[in-house]
């Protein structure tokens, strides 16, 4: 970790993992001998362009304090909120860095090269940058389980994380979106509402979000996981 690192990682990890359907929240499920959250946090702890790793956890979390990363001096922990963006706002308020890279706890596959590329773009200007995937499949507009029409996919992207912004600008944009009553599913959507145009940085490596049990199965096989 370089002294001049300008960016904090901000990791929302306060969800309950309803769609995973397991009693243990998905960020604490095992992936190649460690929890998903540790795997994710270590990607940033091992990157010398990251200053601190701020993790928002659920107010009723009893697991975080027993993880080895909990005693790392570069890790800052705070309470999350009732939705992802509220957890992100809380973590941003516990950061002091000029830039932040917001990354879902549930994306433990992020590669160092994709992280470095999105940092290169995000640390460049006020609009920031997000990791994204160009839409590969044919896209349908559906209604009641039937195809209404085919949506041209040339301009469609799937938003991933990390999403890298100037911390103060992002905090202001998230608070504005919140006060406007807008649904905020990622940081870029709040920035767009405030008139910014975050750069789309195409991901080169797998970086899917562990949402359903089959996602964890795929992540485990990519890690060659025989342990859990
Ligand atoms: N998250 C959070 N605070 C919340 C809700 C979600 O910090 N109130 C975090 C999750 O822990 C996860 C990330 O945001 O790392 C992405 O959210 P998602 O994949 O939707 O996780 P969950 O909300 O836990 O899952 P589900 O929607 O299936 O309940
Ligand atoms: Mg959720």
PDB file of C-alpha atoms and ligand atoms in Angstrom:
ATOM      1  CA  UNK A   1       0.000   0.000   0.000  1.00  0.00           C
ATOM      2  CA  UNK A   2       1.625   3.254  -1.169  1.00  0.00           C
ATOM      3  CA  UNK A   3       1.562   6.305   1.091  1.00  0.00           C
ATOM      4  CA  UNK A   4       0.241   8.349  -1.820  1.00  0.00           C
ATOM      5  CA  UNK A   5      -2.690   6.002  -2.534  1.00  0.00           C
ATOM      6  CA  UNK A   6      -5.672   8.287  -3.236  1.00  0.00           C
ATOM      7  CA  UNK A   7      -8.555   5.839  -3.179  1.00  0.00           C
ATOM      8  CA  UNK A   8     -10.446   3.972  -0.450  1.00  0.00           C
ATOM      9  CA  UNK A   9     -12.354   0.794  -1.221  1.00  0.00           C
ATOM     10  CA  UNK A  10     -15.967   1.027  -0.026  1.00  0.00           C
ATOM     11  CA  UNK A  11     -17.602  -2.378   0.373  1.00  0.00           C
ATOM     12  CA  UNK A  12     -21.318  -2.657   1.139  1.00  0.00           C
ATOM     13  CA  UNK A  13     -21.637  -5.958   3.032  1.00  0.00           C
ATOM     14  CA  UNK A  14     -24.779  -5.413   5.095  1.00  0.00           C
ATOM     15  CA  UNK A  15     -27.263  -7.432   3.016  1.00  0.00           C
ATOM     16  CA  UNK A  16     -29.050 -10.572   4.151  1.00  0.00           C
ATOM     17  CA  UNK A  17     -28.766 -12.518   0.871  1.00  0.00           C
ATOM     18  CA  UNK A  18     -32.467 -13.270   0.538  1.00  0.00           C
ATOM     19  CA  UNK A  19     -32.140 -14.743  -2.974  1.00  0.00           C
ATOM     20  CA  UNK A  20     -29.330 -17.071  -1.889  1.00  0.00           C
ATOM     21  CA  UNK A  21     -31.752 -18.579   0.595  1.00  0.00           C
ATOM     22  CA  UNK A  22     -29.114 -19.683   3.099  1.00  0.00           C
ATOM     23  CA  UNK A  23     -29.259 -19.031   6.862  1.00  0.00           C
ATOM     24  CA  UNK A  24     -25.757 -17.521   6.677  1.00  0.00           C
ATOM     25  CA  UNK A  25     -25.647 -14.255   4.672  1.00  0.00           C
ATOM     26  CA  UNK A  26     -23.853 -14.961   1.386  1.00  0.00           C
ATOM     27  CA  UNK A  27     -20.868 -12.704   2.185  1.00  0.00           C
ATOM     28  CA  UNK A  28     -19.995 -15.138   4.985  1.00  0.00           C
ATOM     29  CA  UNK A  29     -20.337 -18.336   2.941  1.00  0.00           C
ATOM     30  CA  UNK A  30     -17.122 -20.200   2.251  1.00  0.00           C
ATOM     31  CA  UNK A  31     -15.164 -19.772  -0.980  1.00  0.00           C
ATOM     32  CA  UNK A  32     -11.901 -21.741  -1.185  1.00  0.00           C
ATOM     33  CA  UNK A  33     -11.267 -21.762   2.545  1.00  0.00           C
ATOM     34  CA  UNK A  34     -12.213 -18.137   3.304  1.00  0.00           C
ATOM     35  CA  UNK A  35     -15.435 -16.180   3.481  1.00  0.00           C
ATOM     36  CA  UNK A  36     -16.652 -14.424   0.327  1.00  0.00           C
ATOM     37  CA  UNK A  37     -16.191 -11.079   2.144  1.00  0.00           C
ATOM     38  CA  UNK A  38     -12.554 -11.808   3.023  1.00  0.00           C
ATOM     39  CA  UNK A  39     -11.830 -12.830  -0.583  1.00  0.00           C
ATOM     40  CA  UNK A  40     -13.357  -9.539  -1.779  1.00  0.00           C
ATOM     41  CA  UNK A  41     -11.634  -7.342   0.822  1.00  0.00           C
ATOM     42  CA  UNK A  42      -8.249  -8.963   0.128  1.00  0.00           C
ATOM     43  CA  UNK A  43      -8.365  -7.961  -3.552  1.00  0.00           C
ATOM     44  CA  UNK A  44      -8.224  -4.330  -2.337  1.00  0.00           C
ATOM     45  CA  UNK A  45      -5.863  -4.934   0.599  1.00  0.00           C
ATOM     46  CA  UNK A  46      -3.407  -6.423  -1.920  1.00  0.00           C
ATOM     47  CA  UNK A  47      -3.589  -3.404  -4.263  1.00  0.00           C
ATOM     48  CA  UNK A  48      -1.069  -0.665  -3.502  1.00  0.00           C
ATOM     49  CA  UNK A  49      -3.355   2.018  -5.029  1.00  0.00           C
ATOM     50  CA  UNK A  50      -5.911   1.477  -2.239  1.00  0.00           C
ATOM     51  CA  UNK A  51      -5.503   3.425   1.008  1.00  0.00           C
ATOM     52  CA  UNK A  52      -8.149   1.852   3.270  1.00  0.00           C
ATOM     53  CA  UNK A  53     -10.964  -0.646   2.960  1.00  0.00           C
ATOM     54  CA  UNK A  54     -14.230   0.632   4.487  1.00  0.00           C
ATOM     55  CA  UNK A  55     -16.776  -2.144   5.047  1.00  0.00           C
ATOM     56  CA  UNK A  56     -20.441  -1.519   5.934  1.00  0.00           C
ATOM     57  CA  UNK A  57     -21.894  -4.428   7.880  1.00  0.00           C
ATOM     58  CA  UNK A  58     -25.389  -5.228   9.102  1.00  0.00           C
ATOM     59  CA  UNK A  59     -26.275  -3.760  12.503  1.00  0.00           C
ATOM     60  CA  UNK A  60     -27.041  -7.275  13.740  1.00  0.00           C
ATOM     61  CA  UNK A  61     -23.853  -8.820  12.272  1.00  0.00           C
ATOM     62  CA  UNK A  62     -22.103 -11.180  14.706  1.00  0.00           C
ATOM     63  CA  UNK A  63     -19.591 -12.658  12.271  1.00  0.00           C
ATOM     64  CA  UNK A  64     -17.358  -9.844  11.043  1.00  0.00           C
ATOM     65  CA  UNK A  65     -15.388  -9.329  14.262  1.00  0.00           C
ATOM     66  CA  UNK A  66     -14.011 -12.878  14.166  1.00  0.00           C
ATOM     67  CA  UNK A  67     -12.548 -12.567  10.642  1.00  0.00           C
ATOM     68  CA  UNK A  68      -8.748 -12.057  10.418  1.00  0.00           C
ATOM     69  CA  UNK A  69      -9.286  -8.910   8.272  1.00  0.00           C
ATOM     70  CA  UNK A  70     -11.185  -7.276  11.191  1.00  0.00           C
ATOM     71  CA  UNK A  71      -7.854  -6.594  12.932  1.00  0.00           C
ATOM     72  CA  UNK A  72      -6.092  -5.245   9.819  1.00  0.00           C
ATOM     73  CA  UNK A  73      -5.241  -1.572  10.533  1.00  0.00           C
ATOM     74  CA  UNK A  74      -6.274  -0.608   6.977  1.00  0.00           C
ATOM     75  CA  UNK A  75      -9.798  -1.972   7.484  1.00  0.00           C
ATOM     76  CA  UNK A  76     -12.498   0.423   8.758  1.00  0.00           C
ATOM     77  CA  UNK A  77     -15.893  -1.002   9.710  1.00  0.00           C
ATOM     78  CA  UNK A  78     -19.209   0.829  10.023  1.00  0.00           C
ATOM     79  CA  UNK A  79     -22.942   0.125  10.269  1.00  0.00           C
ATOM     80  CA  UNK A  80     -24.808  -0.386   6.996  1.00  0.00           C
ATOM     81  CA  UNK A  81     -28.368   0.720   6.260  1.00  0.00           C
ATOM     82  CA  UNK A  82     -31.642  -0.817   5.157  1.00  0.00           C
ATOM     83  CA  UNK A  83     -30.734  -0.676   1.477  1.00  0.00           C
ATOM     84  CA  UNK A  84     -27.492  -0.949  -0.445  1.00  0.00           C
ATOM     85  CA  UNK A  85     -27.184   2.763  -1.205  1.00  0.00           C
ATOM     86  CA  UNK A  86     -27.709   3.653   2.470  1.00  0.00           C
ATOM     87  CA  UNK A  87     -24.895   1.248   3.356  1.00  0.00           C
ATOM     88  CA  UNK A  88     -22.721   2.969   0.745  1.00  0.00           C
ATOM     89  CA  UNK A  89     -23.540   6.444   2.139  1.00  0.00           C
ATOM     90  CA  UNK A  90     -22.606   5.252   5.635  1.00  0.00           C
ATOM     91  CA  UNK A  91     -19.265   3.863   4.401  1.00  0.00           C
ATOM     92  CA  UNK A  92     -18.520   7.038   2.410  1.00  0.00           C
ATOM     93  CA  UNK A  93     -18.987   9.027   5.623  1.00  0.00           C
ATOM     94  CA  UNK A  94     -16.297   6.843   7.231  1.00  0.00           C
ATOM     95  CA  UNK A  95     -13.805   7.419   4.405  1.00  0.00           C
ATOM     96  CA  UNK A  96     -11.366  10.325   4.207  1.00  0.00           C
ATOM     97  CA  UNK A  97      -9.791   9.589   0.818  1.00  0.00           C
ATOM     98  CA  UNK A  98     -10.306  11.884  -2.198  1.00  0.00           C
ATOM     99  CA  UNK A  99     -11.540   8.956  -4.338  1.00  0.00           C
ATOM    100  CA  UNK A 100     -13.540   5.827  -3.597  1.00  0.00           C
ATOM    101  CA  UNK A 101     -13.961   2.499  -5.386  1.00  0.00           C
ATOM    102  CA  UNK A 102     -17.364   1.098  -4.397  1.00  0.00           C
ATOM    103  CA  UNK A 103     -17.485  -2.680  -4.783  1.00  0.00           C
ATOM    104  CA  UNK A 104     -20.099  -5.263  -3.774  1.00  0.00           C
ATOM    105  CA  UNK A 105     -18.960  -7.713  -1.106  1.00  0.00           C
ATOM    106  CA  UNK A 106     -20.639 -10.366  -3.233  1.00  0.00           C
ATOM    107  CA  UNK A 107     -18.176  -9.967  -6.156  1.00  0.00           C
ATOM    108  CA  UNK A 108     -15.092 -11.888  -4.996  1.00  0.00           C
ATOM    109  CA  UNK A 109     -13.782 -12.646  -8.505  1.00  0.00           C
ATOM    110  CA  UNK A 110     -12.672  -9.118  -9.484  1.00  0.00           C
ATOM    111  CA  UNK A 111      -9.231  -9.283 -11.097  1.00  0.00           C
ATOM    112  CA  UNK A 112      -6.379  -6.943 -10.255  1.00  0.00           C
ATOM    113  CA  UNK A 113      -6.094  -5.850 -13.901  1.00  0.00           C
ATOM    114  CA  UNK A 114      -9.785  -4.856 -14.100  1.00  0.00           C
ATOM    115  CA  UNK A 115      -9.463  -3.027 -10.766  1.00  0.00           C
ATOM    116  CA  UNK A 116      -6.390  -1.127 -11.990  1.00  0.00           C
ATOM    117  CA  UNK A 117      -8.071  -0.160 -15.270  1.00  0.00           C
ATOM    118  CA  UNK A 118     -11.209   1.219 -13.620  1.00  0.00           C
ATOM    119  CA  UNK A 119      -9.000   3.121 -11.132  1.00  0.00           C
ATOM    120  CA  UNK A 120      -7.028   4.602 -14.061  1.00  0.00           C
ATOM    121  CA  UNK A 121     -10.234   6.061 -15.542  1.00  0.00           C
ATOM    122  CA  UNK A 122     -12.093   6.828 -12.305  1.00  0.00           C
ATOM    123  CA  UNK A 123      -9.245   8.811 -10.758  1.00  0.00           C
ATOM    124  CA  UNK A 124      -9.029  10.964 -13.892  1.00  0.00           C
ATOM    125  CA  UNK A 125     -12.072  13.293 -13.747  1.00  0.00           C
ATOM    126  CA  UNK A 126     -15.275  14.288 -11.922  1.00  0.00           C
ATOM    127  CA  UNK A 127     -17.490  11.917 -13.918  1.00  0.00           C
ATOM    128  CA  UNK A 128     -15.770   8.800 -12.625  1.00  0.00           C
ATOM    129  CA  UNK A 129     -15.863   5.325 -14.139  1.00  0.00           C
ATOM    130  CA  UNK A 130     -17.577   1.988 -13.704  1.00  0.00           C
ATOM    131  CA  UNK A 131     -16.673  -1.524 -14.705  1.00  0.00           C
ATOM    132  CA  UNK A 132     -19.289  -2.815 -17.142  1.00  0.00           C
ATOM    133  CA  UNK A 133     -20.094  -5.540 -19.653  1.00  0.00           C
ATOM    134  CA  UNK A 134     -21.472  -4.949 -23.124  1.00  0.00           C
ATOM    135  CA  UNK A 135     -24.709  -6.874 -23.549  1.00  0.00           C
ATOM    136  CA  UNK A 136     -23.941 -10.161 -25.293  1.00  0.00           C
ATOM    137  CA  UNK A 137     -27.402 -11.729 -25.530  1.00  0.00           C
ATOM    138  CA  UNK A 138     -30.427 -10.653 -27.565  1.00  0.00           C
ATOM    139  CA  UNK A 139     -32.570  -8.535 -25.246  1.00  0.00           C
ATOM    140  CA  UNK A 140     -36.345  -8.821 -24.970  1.00  0.00           C
ATOM    141  CA  UNK A 141     -38.937  -6.496 -23.525  1.00  0.00           C
ATOM    142  CA  UNK A 142     -41.220  -8.873 -21.675  1.00  0.00           C
ATOM    143  CA  UNK A 143     -44.752  -8.611 -20.355  1.00  0.00           C
ATOM    144  CA  UNK A 144     -46.568 -11.301 -18.396  1.00  0.00           C
ATOM    145  CA  UNK A 145     -44.017 -13.899 -19.451  1.00  0.00           C
ATOM    146  CA  UNK A 146     -44.164 -13.174 -23.196  1.00  0.00           C
ATOM    147  CA  UNK A 147     -41.878 -11.320 -25.607  1.00  0.00           C
ATOM    148  CA  UNK A 148     -43.282  -7.928 -26.562  1.00  0.00           C
ATOM    149  CA  UNK A 149     -40.341  -6.903 -28.683  1.00  0.00           C
ATOM    150  CA  UNK A 150     -36.579  -7.108 -29.164  1.00  0.00           C
ATOM    151  CA  UNK A 151     -34.589  -4.210 -27.750  1.00  0.00           C
ATOM    152  CA  UNK A 152     -31.532  -3.090 -29.773  1.00  0.00           C
ATOM    153  CA  UNK A 153     -28.569  -4.006 -27.608  1.00  0.00           C
ATOM    154  CA  UNK A 154     -25.820  -1.897 -29.208  1.00  0.00           C
ATOM    155  CA  UNK A 155     -26.000   0.763 -26.520  1.00  0.00           C
ATOM    156  CA  UNK A 156     -26.854  -1.506 -23.591  1.00  0.00           C
ATOM    157  CA  UNK A 157     -24.360  -2.316 -20.855  1.00  0.00           C
ATOM    158  CA  UNK A 158     -24.549  -4.265 -17.624  1.00  0.00           C
ATOM    159  CA  UNK A 159     -23.214  -2.225 -14.719  1.00  0.00           C
ATOM    160  CA  UNK A 160     -20.715  -4.070 -12.509  1.00  0.00           C
ATOM    161  CA  UNK A 161     -18.532  -2.834  -9.688  1.00  0.00           C
ATOM    162  CA  UNK A 162     -16.047  -1.333  -8.805  1.00  0.00           C
ATOM    163  CA  UNK A 163     -17.491   2.102  -9.490  1.00  0.00           C
ATOM    164  CA  UNK A 164     -14.878   4.813  -8.919  1.00  0.00           C
ATOM    165  CA  UNK A 165     -15.701   8.439  -8.097  1.00  0.00           C
ATOM    166  CA  UNK A 166     -14.505  11.475  -6.203  1.00  0.00           C
ATOM    167  CA  UNK A 167     -15.841  10.762  -2.727  1.00  0.00           C
ATOM    168  CA  UNK A 168     -17.426  14.137  -2.027  1.00  0.00           C
ATOM    169  CA  UNK A 169     -19.133  14.320  -5.417  1.00  0.00           C
ATOM    170  CA  UNK A 170     -20.547  10.809  -5.026  1.00  0.00           C
ATOM    171  CA  UNK A 171     -21.786  11.483  -1.497  1.00  0.00           C
ATOM    172  CA  UNK A 172     -23.565  14.620  -2.690  1.00  0.00           C
ATOM    173  CA  UNK A 173     -25.084  12.777  -5.670  1.00  0.00           C
ATOM    174  CA  UNK A 174     -26.334   9.903  -3.491  1.00  0.00           C
ATOM    175  CA  UNK A 175     -27.907  12.288  -0.967  1.00  0.00           C
ATOM    176  CA  UNK A 176     -29.554  14.241  -3.783  1.00  0.00           C
ATOM    177  CA  UNK A 177     -30.950  11.037  -5.376  1.00  0.00           C
ATOM    178  CA  UNK A 178     -32.211   9.930  -1.956  1.00  0.00           C
ATOM    179  CA  UNK A 179     -33.970  13.252  -1.354  1.00  0.00           C
ATOM    180  CA  UNK A 180     -35.489  13.098  -4.856  1.00  0.00           C
ATOM    181  CA  UNK A 181     -36.990   9.716  -3.954  1.00  0.00           C
ATOM    182  CA  UNK A 182     -35.229   7.976  -6.846  1.00  0.00           C
ATOM    183  CA  UNK A 183     -34.440   4.274  -6.798  1.00  0.00           C
ATOM    184  CA  UNK A 184     -30.664   3.984  -6.617  1.00  0.00           C
ATOM    185  CA  UNK A 185     -29.326   0.580  -7.569  1.00  0.00           C
ATOM    186  CA  UNK A 186     -25.745   1.625  -8.216  1.00  0.00           C
ATOM    187  CA  UNK A 187     -23.554   4.673  -7.683  1.00  0.00           C
ATOM    188  CA  UNK A 188     -23.517   5.592 -11.379  1.00  0.00           C
ATOM    189  CA  UNK A 189     -27.318   5.989 -11.382  1.00  0.00           C
ATOM    190  CA  UNK A 190     -27.016   8.644  -8.664  1.00  0.00           C
ATOM    191  CA  UNK A 191     -24.216  10.384 -10.594  1.00  0.00           C
ATOM    192  CA  UNK A 192     -26.339  10.345 -13.791  1.00  0.00           C
ATOM    193  CA  UNK A 193     -29.189  12.054 -11.910  1.00  0.00           C
ATOM    194  CA  UNK A 194     -26.788  14.846 -10.997  1.00  0.00           C
ATOM    195  CA  UNK A 195     -25.751  15.273 -14.628  1.00  0.00           C
ATOM    196  CA  UNK A 196     -22.481  13.317 -14.692  1.00  0.00           C
ATOM    197  CA  UNK A 197     -21.585  10.761 -17.357  1.00  0.00           C
ATOM    198  CA  UNK A 198     -19.460   8.038 -15.773  1.00  0.00           C
ATOM    199  CA  UNK A 199     -17.133   6.248 -18.192  1.00  0.00           C
ATOM    200  CA  UNK A 200     -17.979   2.658 -19.089  1.00  0.00           C
ATOM    201  CA  UNK A 201     -14.867   0.492 -18.685  1.00  0.00           C
ATOM    202  CA  UNK A 202     -15.294  -2.934 -20.242  1.00  0.00           C
ATOM    203  CA  UNK A 203     -14.437  -5.775 -17.847  1.00  0.00           C
ATOM    204  CA  UNK A 204     -12.029  -8.379 -19.197  1.00  0.00           C
ATOM    205  CA  UNK A 205     -12.332 -11.012 -16.468  1.00  0.00           C
ATOM    206  CA  UNK A 206     -15.247 -12.766 -14.732  1.00  0.00           C
ATOM    207  CA  UNK A 207     -16.763 -10.538 -12.053  1.00  0.00           C
ATOM    208  CA  UNK A 208     -20.319 -11.739 -11.541  1.00  0.00           C
ATOM    209  CA  UNK A 209     -22.220 -11.051  -8.343  1.00  0.00           C
ATOM    210  CA  UNK A 210     -22.944 -14.065  -6.184  1.00  0.00           C
ATOM    211  CA  UNK A 211     -26.732 -13.873  -5.975  1.00  0.00           C
ATOM    212  CA  UNK A 212     -28.120 -17.404  -6.346  1.00  0.00           C
ATOM    213  CA  UNK A 213     -26.758 -20.769  -5.128  1.00  0.00           C
ATOM    214  CA  UNK A 214     -25.588 -21.610  -8.666  1.00  0.00           C
ATOM    215  CA  UNK A 215     -23.400 -18.458  -8.705  1.00  0.00           C
ATOM    216  CA  UNK A 216     -21.543 -19.727  -5.648  1.00  0.00           C
ATOM    217  CA  UNK A 217     -21.113 -23.120  -7.321  1.00  0.00           C
ATOM    218  CA  UNK A 218     -19.511 -21.464 -10.363  1.00  0.00           C
ATOM    219  CA  UNK A 219     -17.290 -19.230  -8.189  1.00  0.00           C
ATOM    220  CA  UNK A 220     -16.131 -22.263  -6.212  1.00  0.00           C
ATOM    221  CA  UNK A 221     -15.274 -24.158  -9.375  1.00  0.00           C
ATOM    222  CA  UNK A 222     -13.328 -21.150 -10.743  1.00  0.00           C
ATOM    223  CA  UNK A 223     -11.292 -21.161  -7.523  1.00  0.00           C
ATOM    224  CA  UNK A 224     -10.789 -24.933  -7.882  1.00  0.00           C
ATOM    225  CA  UNK A 225     -12.437 -25.117  -4.479  1.00  0.00           C
ATOM    226  CA  UNK A 226     -12.484 -28.594  -2.980  1.00  0.00           C
ATOM    227  CA  UNK A 227     -12.753 -27.462   0.622  1.00  0.00           C
ATOM    228  CA  UNK A 228     -16.245 -26.052   0.962  1.00  0.00           C
TER     229      UNK A 228
HETATM  230  N1  LIG B   1     -25.960  -4.613   0.746  1.00  0.00           N
HETATM  231  C1  LIG B   1     -25.727  -3.737   1.801  1.00  0.00           C
HETATM  232  N2  LIG B   1     -26.771  -3.229   2.531  1.00  0.00           N
HETATM  233  C2  LIG B   1     -28.030  -3.577   2.237  1.00  0.00           C
HETATM  234  C3  LIG B   1     -28.299  -4.450   1.138  1.00  0.00           C
HETATM  235  C4  LIG B   1     -27.229  -4.948   0.402  1.00  0.00           C
HETATM  236  O1  LIG B   1     -24.575  -3.425   2.106  1.00  0.00           O
HETATM  237  N3  LIG B   1     -29.029  -3.102   2.986  1.00  0.00           N
HETATM  238  C5  LIG B   1     -24.809  -5.187   0.028  1.00  0.00           C
HETATM  239  C6  LIG B   1     -24.799  -6.714   0.000  1.00  0.00           C
HETATM  240  O2  LIG B   1     -24.227  -7.218   1.206  1.00  0.00           O
HETATM  241  C7  LIG B   1     -24.004  -7.019  -1.242  1.00  0.00           C
HETATM  242  C8  LIG B   1     -24.231  -5.788  -2.137  1.00  0.00           C
HETATM  243  O3  LIG B   1     -24.859  -4.796  -1.335  1.00  0.00           O
HETATM  244  O4  LIG B   1     -22.615  -7.125  -1.005  1.00  0.00           O
HETATM  245  C9  LIG B   1     -25.079  -6.139  -3.348  1.00  0.00           C
HETATM  246  O5  LIG B   1     -26.414  -6.446  -2.935  1.00  0.00           O
HETATM  247  P1  LIG B   1     -27.158  -7.821  -3.222  1.00  0.00           P
HETATM  248  O6  LIG B   1     -26.374  -8.681  -4.135  1.00  0.00           O
HETATM  249  O7  LIG B   1     -28.552  -7.480  -3.572  1.00  0.00           O
HETATM  250  O8  LIG B   1     -27.083  -8.536  -1.765  1.00  0.00           O
HETATM  251  P2  LIG B   1     -28.268  -8.813  -0.758  1.00  0.00           P
HETATM  252  O9  LIG B   1     -29.136  -7.606  -0.664  1.00  0.00           O
HETATM  253  O10 LIG B   1     -27.645  -9.343   0.478  1.00  0.00           O
HETATM  254  O11 LIG B   1     -29.038 -10.009  -1.497  1.00  0.00           O
HETATM  255  P3  LIG B   1     -30.626 -10.124  -1.778  1.00  0.00           P
HETATM  256  O12 LIG B   1     -30.991  -8.908  -2.604  1.00  0.00           O
HETATM  257  O13 LIG B   1     -30.775 -11.416  -2.509  1.00  0.00           O
HETATM  258  O14 LIG B   1     -31.288 -10.129  -0.412  1.00  0.00           O
HETATM  259 MG1  LIG B   2     -30.233  -6.860  -2.408  1.00  0.00          MG
END
